[in-house]
mmCIF file of C-alpha atoms and ligand atoms in Angstrom:
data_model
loop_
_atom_site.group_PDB
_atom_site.id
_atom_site.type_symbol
_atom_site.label_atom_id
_atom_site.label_comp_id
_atom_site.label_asym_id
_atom_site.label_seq_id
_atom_site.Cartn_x
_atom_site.Cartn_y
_atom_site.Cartn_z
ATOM 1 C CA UNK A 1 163.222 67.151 129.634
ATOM 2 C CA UNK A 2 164.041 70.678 128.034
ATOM 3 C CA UNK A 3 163.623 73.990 128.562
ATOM 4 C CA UNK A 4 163.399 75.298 125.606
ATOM 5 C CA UNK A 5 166.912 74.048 123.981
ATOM 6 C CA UNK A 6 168.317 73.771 127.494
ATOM 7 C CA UNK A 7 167.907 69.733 128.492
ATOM 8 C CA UNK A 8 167.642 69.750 131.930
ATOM 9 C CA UNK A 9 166.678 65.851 132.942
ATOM 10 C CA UNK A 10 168.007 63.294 130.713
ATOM 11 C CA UNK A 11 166.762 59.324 130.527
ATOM 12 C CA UNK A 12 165.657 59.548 134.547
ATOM 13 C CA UNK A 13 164.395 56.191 135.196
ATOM 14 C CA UNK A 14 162.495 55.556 138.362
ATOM 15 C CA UNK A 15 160.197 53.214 139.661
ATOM 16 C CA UNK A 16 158.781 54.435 143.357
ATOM 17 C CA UNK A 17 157.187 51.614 145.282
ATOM 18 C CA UNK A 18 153.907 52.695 147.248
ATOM 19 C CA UNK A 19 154.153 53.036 150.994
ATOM 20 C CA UNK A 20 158.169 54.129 150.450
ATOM 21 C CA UNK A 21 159.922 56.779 151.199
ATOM 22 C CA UNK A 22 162.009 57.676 148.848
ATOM 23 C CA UNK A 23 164.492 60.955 148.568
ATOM 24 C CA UNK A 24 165.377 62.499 145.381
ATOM 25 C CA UNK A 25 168.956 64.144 146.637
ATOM 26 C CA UNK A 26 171.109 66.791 144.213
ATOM 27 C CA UNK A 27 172.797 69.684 144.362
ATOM 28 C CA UNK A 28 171.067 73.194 143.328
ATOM 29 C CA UNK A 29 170.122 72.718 139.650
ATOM 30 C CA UNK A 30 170.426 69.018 139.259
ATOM 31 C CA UNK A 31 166.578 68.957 138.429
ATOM 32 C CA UNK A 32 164.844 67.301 141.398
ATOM 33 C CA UNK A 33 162.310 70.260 141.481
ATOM 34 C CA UNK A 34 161.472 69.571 137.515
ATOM 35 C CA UNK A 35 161.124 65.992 138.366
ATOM 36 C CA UNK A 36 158.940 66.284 141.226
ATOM 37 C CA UNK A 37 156.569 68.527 139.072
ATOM 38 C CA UNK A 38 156.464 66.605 135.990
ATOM 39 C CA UNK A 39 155.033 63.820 138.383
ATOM 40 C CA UNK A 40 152.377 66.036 139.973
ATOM 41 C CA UNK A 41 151.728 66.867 136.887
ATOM 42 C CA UNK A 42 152.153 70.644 137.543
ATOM 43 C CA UNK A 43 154.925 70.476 134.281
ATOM 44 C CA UNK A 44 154.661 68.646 130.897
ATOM 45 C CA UNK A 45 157.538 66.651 129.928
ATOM 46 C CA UNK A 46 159.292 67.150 126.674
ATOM 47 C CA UNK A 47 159.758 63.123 126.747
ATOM 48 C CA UNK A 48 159.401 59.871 128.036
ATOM 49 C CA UNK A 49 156.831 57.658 129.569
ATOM 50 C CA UNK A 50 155.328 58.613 133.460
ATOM 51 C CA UNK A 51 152.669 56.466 135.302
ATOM 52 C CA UNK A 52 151.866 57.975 138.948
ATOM 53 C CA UNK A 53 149.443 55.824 140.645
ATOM 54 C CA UNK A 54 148.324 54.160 137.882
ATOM 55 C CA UNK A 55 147.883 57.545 135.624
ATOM 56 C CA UNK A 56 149.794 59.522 133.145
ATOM 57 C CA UNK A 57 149.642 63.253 134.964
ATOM 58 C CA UNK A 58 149.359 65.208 131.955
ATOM 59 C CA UNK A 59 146.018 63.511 131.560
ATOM 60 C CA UNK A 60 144.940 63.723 135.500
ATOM 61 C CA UNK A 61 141.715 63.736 136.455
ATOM 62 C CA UNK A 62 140.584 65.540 139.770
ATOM 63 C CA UNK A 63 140.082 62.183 141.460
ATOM 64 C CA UNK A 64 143.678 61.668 140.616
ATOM 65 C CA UNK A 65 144.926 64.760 141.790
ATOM 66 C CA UNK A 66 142.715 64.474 145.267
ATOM 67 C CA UNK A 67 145.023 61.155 145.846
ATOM 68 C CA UNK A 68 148.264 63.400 145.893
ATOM 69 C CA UNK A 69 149.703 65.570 148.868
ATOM 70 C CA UNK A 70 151.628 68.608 147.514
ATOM 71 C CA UNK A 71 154.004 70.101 149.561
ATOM 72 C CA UNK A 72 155.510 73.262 147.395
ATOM 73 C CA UNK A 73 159.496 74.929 148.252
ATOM 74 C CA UNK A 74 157.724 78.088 147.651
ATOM 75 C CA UNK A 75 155.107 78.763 150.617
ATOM 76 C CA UNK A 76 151.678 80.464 149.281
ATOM 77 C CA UNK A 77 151.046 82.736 151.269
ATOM 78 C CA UNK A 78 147.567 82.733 153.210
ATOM 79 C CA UNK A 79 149.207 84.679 155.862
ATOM 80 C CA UNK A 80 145.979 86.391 157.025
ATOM 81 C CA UNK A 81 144.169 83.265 157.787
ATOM 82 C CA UNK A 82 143.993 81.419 160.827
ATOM 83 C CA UNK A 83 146.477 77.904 161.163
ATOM 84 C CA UNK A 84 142.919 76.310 161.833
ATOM 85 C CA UNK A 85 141.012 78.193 159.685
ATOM 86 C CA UNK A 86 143.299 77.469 156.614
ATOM 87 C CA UNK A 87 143.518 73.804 157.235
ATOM 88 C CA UNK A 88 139.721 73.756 157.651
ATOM 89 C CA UNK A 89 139.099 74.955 154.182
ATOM 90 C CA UNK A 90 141.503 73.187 152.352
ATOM 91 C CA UNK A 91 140.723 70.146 154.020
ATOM 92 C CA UNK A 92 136.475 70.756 152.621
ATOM 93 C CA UNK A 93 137.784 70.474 149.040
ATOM 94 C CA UNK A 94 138.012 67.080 149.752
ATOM 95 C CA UNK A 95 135.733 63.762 150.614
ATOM 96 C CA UNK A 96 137.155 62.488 153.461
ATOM 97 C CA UNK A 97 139.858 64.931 155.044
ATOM 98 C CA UNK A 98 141.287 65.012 158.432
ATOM 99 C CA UNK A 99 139.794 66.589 161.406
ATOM 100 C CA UNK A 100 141.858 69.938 161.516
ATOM 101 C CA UNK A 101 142.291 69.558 165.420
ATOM 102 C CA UNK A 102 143.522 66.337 165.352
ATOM 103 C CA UNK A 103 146.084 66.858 162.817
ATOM 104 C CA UNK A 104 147.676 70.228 164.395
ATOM 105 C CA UNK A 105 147.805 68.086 167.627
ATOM 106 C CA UNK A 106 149.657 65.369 165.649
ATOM 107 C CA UNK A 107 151.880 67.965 164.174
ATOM 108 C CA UNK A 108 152.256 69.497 167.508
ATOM 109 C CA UNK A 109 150.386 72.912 166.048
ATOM 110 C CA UNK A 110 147.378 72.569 168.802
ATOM 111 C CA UNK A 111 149.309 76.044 170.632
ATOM 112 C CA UNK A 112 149.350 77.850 166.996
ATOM 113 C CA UNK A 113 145.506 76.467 166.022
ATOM 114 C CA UNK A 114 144.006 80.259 166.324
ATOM 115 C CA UNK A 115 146.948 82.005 165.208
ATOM 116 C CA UNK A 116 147.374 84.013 162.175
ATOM 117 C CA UNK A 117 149.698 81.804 159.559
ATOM 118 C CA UNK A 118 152.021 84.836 158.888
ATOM 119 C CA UNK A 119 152.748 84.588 163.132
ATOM 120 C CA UNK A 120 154.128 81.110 162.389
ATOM 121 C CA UNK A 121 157.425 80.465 162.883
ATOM 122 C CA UNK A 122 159.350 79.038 159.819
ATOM 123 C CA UNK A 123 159.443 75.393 161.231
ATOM 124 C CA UNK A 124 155.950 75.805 162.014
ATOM 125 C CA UNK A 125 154.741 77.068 158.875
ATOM 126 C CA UNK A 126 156.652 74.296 157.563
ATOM 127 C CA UNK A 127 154.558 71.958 159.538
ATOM 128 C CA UNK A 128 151.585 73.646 158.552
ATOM 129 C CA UNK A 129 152.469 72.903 154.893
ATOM 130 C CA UNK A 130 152.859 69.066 155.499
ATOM 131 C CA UNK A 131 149.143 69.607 157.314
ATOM 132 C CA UNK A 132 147.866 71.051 154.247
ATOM 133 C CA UNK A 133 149.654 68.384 152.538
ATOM 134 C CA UNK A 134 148.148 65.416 154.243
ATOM 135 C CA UNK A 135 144.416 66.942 155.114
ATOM 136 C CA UNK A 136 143.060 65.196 152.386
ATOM 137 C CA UNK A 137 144.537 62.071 152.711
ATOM 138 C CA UNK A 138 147.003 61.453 150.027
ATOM 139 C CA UNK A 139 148.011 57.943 149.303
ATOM 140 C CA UNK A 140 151.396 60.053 147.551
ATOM 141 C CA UNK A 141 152.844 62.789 149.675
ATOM 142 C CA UNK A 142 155.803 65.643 147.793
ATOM 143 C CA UNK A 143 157.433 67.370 149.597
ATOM 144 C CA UNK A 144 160.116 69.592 147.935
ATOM 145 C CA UNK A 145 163.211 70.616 150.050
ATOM 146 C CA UNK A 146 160.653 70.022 153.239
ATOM 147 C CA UNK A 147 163.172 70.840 155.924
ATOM 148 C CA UNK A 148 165.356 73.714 154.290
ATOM 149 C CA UNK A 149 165.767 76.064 157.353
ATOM 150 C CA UNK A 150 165.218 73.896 159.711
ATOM 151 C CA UNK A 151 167.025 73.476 163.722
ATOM 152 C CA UNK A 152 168.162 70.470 164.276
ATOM 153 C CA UNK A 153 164.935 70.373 166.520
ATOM 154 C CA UNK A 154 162.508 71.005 164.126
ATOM 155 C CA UNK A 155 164.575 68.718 161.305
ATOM 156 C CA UNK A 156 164.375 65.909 164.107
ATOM 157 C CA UNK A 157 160.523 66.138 164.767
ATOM 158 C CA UNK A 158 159.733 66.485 160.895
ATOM 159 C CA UNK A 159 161.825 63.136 160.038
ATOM 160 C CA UNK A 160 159.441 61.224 162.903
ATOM 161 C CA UNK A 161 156.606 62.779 161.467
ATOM 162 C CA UNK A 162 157.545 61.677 158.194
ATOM 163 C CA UNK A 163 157.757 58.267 159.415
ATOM 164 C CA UNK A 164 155.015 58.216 161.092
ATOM 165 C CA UNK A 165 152.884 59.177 158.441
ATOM 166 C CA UNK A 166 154.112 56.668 156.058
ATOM 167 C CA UNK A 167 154.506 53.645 159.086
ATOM 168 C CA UNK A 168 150.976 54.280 159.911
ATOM 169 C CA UNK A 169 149.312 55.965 157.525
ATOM 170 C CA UNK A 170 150.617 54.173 154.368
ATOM 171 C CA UNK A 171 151.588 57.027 152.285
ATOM 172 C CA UNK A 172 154.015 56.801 149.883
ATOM 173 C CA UNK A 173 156.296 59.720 149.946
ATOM 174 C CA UNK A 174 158.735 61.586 147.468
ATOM 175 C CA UNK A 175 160.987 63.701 149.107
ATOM 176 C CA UNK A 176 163.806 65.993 147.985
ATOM 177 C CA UNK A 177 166.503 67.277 149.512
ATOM 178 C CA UNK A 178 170.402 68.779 149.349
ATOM 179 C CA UNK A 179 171.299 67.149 152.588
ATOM 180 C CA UNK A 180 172.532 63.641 152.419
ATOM 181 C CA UNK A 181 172.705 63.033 156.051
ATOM 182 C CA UNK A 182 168.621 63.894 155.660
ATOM 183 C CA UNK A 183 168.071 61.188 152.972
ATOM 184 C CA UNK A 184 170.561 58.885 154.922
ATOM 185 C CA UNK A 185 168.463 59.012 157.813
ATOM 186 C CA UNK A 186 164.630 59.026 156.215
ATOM 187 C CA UNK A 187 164.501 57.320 153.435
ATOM 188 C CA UNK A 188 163.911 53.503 152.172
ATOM 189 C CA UNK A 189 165.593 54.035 148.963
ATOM 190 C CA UNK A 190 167.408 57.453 147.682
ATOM 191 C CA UNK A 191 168.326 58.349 144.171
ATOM 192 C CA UNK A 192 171.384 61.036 143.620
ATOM 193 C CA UNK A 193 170.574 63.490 140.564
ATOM 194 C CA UNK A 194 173.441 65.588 139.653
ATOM 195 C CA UNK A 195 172.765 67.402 136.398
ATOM 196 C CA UNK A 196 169.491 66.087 135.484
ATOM 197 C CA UNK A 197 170.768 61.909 135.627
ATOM 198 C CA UNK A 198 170.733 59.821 138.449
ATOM 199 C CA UNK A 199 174.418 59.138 139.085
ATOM 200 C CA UNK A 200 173.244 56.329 141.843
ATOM 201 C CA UNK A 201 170.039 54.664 143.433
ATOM 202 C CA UNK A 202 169.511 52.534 146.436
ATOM 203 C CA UNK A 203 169.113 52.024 149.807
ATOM 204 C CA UNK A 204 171.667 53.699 152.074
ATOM 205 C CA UNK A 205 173.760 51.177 152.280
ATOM 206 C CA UNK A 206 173.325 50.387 148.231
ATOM 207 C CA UNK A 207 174.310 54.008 148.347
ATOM 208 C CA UNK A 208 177.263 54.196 151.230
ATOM 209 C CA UNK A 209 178.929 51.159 148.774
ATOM 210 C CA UNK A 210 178.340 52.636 145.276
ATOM 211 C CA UNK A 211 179.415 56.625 146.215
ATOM 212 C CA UNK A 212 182.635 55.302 149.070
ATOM 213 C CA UNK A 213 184.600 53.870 146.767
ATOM 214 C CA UNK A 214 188.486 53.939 147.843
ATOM 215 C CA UNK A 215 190.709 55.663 149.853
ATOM 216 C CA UNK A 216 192.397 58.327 150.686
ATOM 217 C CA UNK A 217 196.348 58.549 150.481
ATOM 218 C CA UNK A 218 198.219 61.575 151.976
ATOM 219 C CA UNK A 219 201.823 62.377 152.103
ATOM 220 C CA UNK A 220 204.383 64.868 151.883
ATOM 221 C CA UNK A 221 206.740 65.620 149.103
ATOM 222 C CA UNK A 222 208.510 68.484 147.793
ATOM 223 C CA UNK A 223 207.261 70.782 151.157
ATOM 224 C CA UNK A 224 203.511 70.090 149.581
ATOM 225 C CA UNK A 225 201.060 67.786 150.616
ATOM 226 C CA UNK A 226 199.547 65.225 147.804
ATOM 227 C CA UNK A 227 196.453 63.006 147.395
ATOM 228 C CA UNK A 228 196.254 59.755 145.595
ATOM 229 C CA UNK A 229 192.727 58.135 145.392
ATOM 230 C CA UNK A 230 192.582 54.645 145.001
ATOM 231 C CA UNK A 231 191.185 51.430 145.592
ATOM 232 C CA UNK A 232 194.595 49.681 146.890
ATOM 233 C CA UNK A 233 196.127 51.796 149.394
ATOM 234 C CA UNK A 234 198.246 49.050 151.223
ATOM 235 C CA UNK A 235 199.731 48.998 147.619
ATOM 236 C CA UNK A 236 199.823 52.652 147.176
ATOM 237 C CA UNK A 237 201.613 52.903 150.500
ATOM 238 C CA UNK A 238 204.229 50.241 149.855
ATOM 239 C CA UNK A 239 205.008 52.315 146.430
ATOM 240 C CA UNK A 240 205.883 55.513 148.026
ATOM 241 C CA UNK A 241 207.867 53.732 151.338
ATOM 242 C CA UNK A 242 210.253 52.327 148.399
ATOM 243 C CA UNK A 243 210.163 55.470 146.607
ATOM 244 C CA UNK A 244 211.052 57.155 149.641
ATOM 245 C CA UNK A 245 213.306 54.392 150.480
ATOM 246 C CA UNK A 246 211.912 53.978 153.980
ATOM 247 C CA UNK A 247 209.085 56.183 155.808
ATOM 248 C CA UNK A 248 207.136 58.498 153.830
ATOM 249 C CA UNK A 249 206.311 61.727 155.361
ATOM 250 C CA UNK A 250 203.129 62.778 156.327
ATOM 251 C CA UNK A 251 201.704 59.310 155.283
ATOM 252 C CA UNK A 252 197.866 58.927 155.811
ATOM 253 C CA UNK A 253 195.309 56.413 154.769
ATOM 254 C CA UNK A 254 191.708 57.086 155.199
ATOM 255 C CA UNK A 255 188.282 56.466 153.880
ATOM 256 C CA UNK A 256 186.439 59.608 152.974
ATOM 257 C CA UNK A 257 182.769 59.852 154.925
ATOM 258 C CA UNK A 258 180.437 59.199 152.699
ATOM 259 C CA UNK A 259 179.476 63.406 152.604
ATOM 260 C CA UNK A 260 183.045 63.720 151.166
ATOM 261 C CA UNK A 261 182.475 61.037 149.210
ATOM 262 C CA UNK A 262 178.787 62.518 147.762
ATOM 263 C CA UNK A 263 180.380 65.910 147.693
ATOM 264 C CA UNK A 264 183.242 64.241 145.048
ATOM 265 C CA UNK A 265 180.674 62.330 143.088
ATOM 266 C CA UNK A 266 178.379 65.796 142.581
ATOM 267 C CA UNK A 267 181.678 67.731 141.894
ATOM 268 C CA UNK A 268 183.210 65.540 139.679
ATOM 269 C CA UNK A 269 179.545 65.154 137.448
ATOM 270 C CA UNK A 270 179.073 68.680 137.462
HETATM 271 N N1 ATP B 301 161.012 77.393 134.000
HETATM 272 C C1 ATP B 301 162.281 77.167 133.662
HETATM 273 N N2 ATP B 301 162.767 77.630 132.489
HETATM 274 C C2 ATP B 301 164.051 77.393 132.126
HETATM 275 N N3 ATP B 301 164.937 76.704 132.865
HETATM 276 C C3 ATP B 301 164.508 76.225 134.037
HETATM 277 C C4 ATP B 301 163.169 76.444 134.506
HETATM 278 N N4 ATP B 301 163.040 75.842 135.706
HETATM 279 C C5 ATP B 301 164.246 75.285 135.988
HETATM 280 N N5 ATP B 301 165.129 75.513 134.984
HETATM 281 C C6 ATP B 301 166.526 75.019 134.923
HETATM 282 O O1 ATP B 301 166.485 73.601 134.990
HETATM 283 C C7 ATP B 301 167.555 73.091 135.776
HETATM 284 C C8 ATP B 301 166.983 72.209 136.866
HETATM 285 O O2 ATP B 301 166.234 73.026 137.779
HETATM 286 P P1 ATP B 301 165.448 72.430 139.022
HETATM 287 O O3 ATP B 301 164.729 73.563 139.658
HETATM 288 O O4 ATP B 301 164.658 71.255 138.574
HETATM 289 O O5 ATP B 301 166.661 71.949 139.929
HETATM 290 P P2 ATP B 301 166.671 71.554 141.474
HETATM 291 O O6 ATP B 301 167.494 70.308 141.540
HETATM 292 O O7 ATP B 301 165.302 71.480 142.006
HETATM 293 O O8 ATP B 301 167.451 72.762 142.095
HETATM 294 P P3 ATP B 301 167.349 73.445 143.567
HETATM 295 O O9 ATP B 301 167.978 72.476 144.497
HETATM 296 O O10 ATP B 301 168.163 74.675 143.393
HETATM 297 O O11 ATP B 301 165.903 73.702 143.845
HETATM 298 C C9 ATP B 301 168.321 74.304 136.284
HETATM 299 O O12 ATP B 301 169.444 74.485 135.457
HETATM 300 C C10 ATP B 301 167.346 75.441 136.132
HETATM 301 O O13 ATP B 301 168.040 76.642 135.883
#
């Protein structure tokens, strides 16, 4: 994908299974936000082949579109309406949406259901937007950078709703995200895109092995500490004891977490 000469995604290769969750994670830039709109067909590509349920979405139909939930990073703001109101009326563009009442009680909005939408607070607009998201029953839910400004609170509830919705309701949902604890802990299978390729995909485990690989090794030399990365540090540390010719200073052995370890693989691709 290019914008004008500047290529921004390059040979992204996906396949999204329905009733997954699946988190598109990257640091700012990496071109999650152009991927999620070239599938909701909001952004034509420059290249390649894209089939979202069943359709190209540069050649959607409105019956296409009514199968998708869009949840933008940018909130439109209807600030003037009413949380029930708003949901209400997006909701009648649709055949068979949700009863606004039930959904704010499933989002835990019943206490906000008369209140103006600019009152909301930003988890609860937040909310709100995943209710306008879902009122029409979309078998594929986006949600772009859902929980940026979250609490921990409001991240917490918005990760069980999330799973809710797609344990119970089916929906297939594409998520992205800068937080890798966040895709860690919501998502079936998570793809890494650091600048515009995926550098790794797979389930978090696929993904703890592929991004944490070796080890840390510390030590002390010349009044400055050094780092050696590799995948042998029993060897590593039997170098530098006969080196040293008996114990090394400062010696330490550790696996990074897998943030470091994420944090290293977007650094060093950037
Ligand atoms: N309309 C545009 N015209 C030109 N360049 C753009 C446009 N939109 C995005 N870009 C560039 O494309 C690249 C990818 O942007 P994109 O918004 O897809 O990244 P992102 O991963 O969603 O980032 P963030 O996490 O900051 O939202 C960036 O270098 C950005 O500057």
């Amino acid at each position: 994908m290019t914008y004008g000469s500047a290529e921004v995604l390059r040979g992204v290769d996906l396949q999204i299974r329905r009733g997954e969750i699946f988190t598109l994670l990257g640091p700012n830039g990496a071109g999650k936000t152009t991927t999620i709109e070239i599938l909701e067909g909001f952004r034509n590509r420059s290249a390649g082949e894209v089939s979202v349920l069943g359709a190209d979405p540069e050649k959607a139909t409105e019956a296409w579109r009514a199968k998708l939930g869009i949840v933008l990073q940018s909130w439109r703001d209807h600030g003037r309406w009413g949380v029930r109101e708003l949901l209400g009326h997006i909701g009648s563009f649709y055949d068979d949406p949700h009863d606004p009442d039930r959904l704010l009680a499933d989002l835990g909005l019943t206490a906000q259901a008369d209140q103006r939408v600019s009152r909301l607070s930003g988890g609860q607009r937040r909310r709100l937007d995943v209710a306008l998201g879902i009122v029409g029953r979309p078998e594929l839910l986006f949600l772009d950078e859902p929980t940026t400004g979250f609490d921990p609170e409001a991240r917490r509830e918005f990760h069980l709703l999330i799973e809710r919705l797609a344990a119970d309701e089916g929906i297939t949902v594409l998520l992205t995200t800068h937080d890798l604890a966040e895709a860690e802990k919501l998502a079936h299978r998570t793809a890494i895109l650091v600048g515009g390729e995926i550098a790794v995909c797979g389930t978090p485990s696929e993904l703890a092995r592929h991004v944490q690989t070796g080890s840390h090794v510390r030590w002390i030399e010349d009044g400055r500490e050094k780092v050696l990365r590799t995948e042998d540090p029993s060897r590593a540390a039997w170098e530098l004891h006969r080196r040293f010719e008996g114990p090394v200073p400062g010696l330490e052995i550790r696996r990074p977490s897998l943030e470091e370890s994420y944090l290293e693989l977007i650094g060093r691709a950037a």
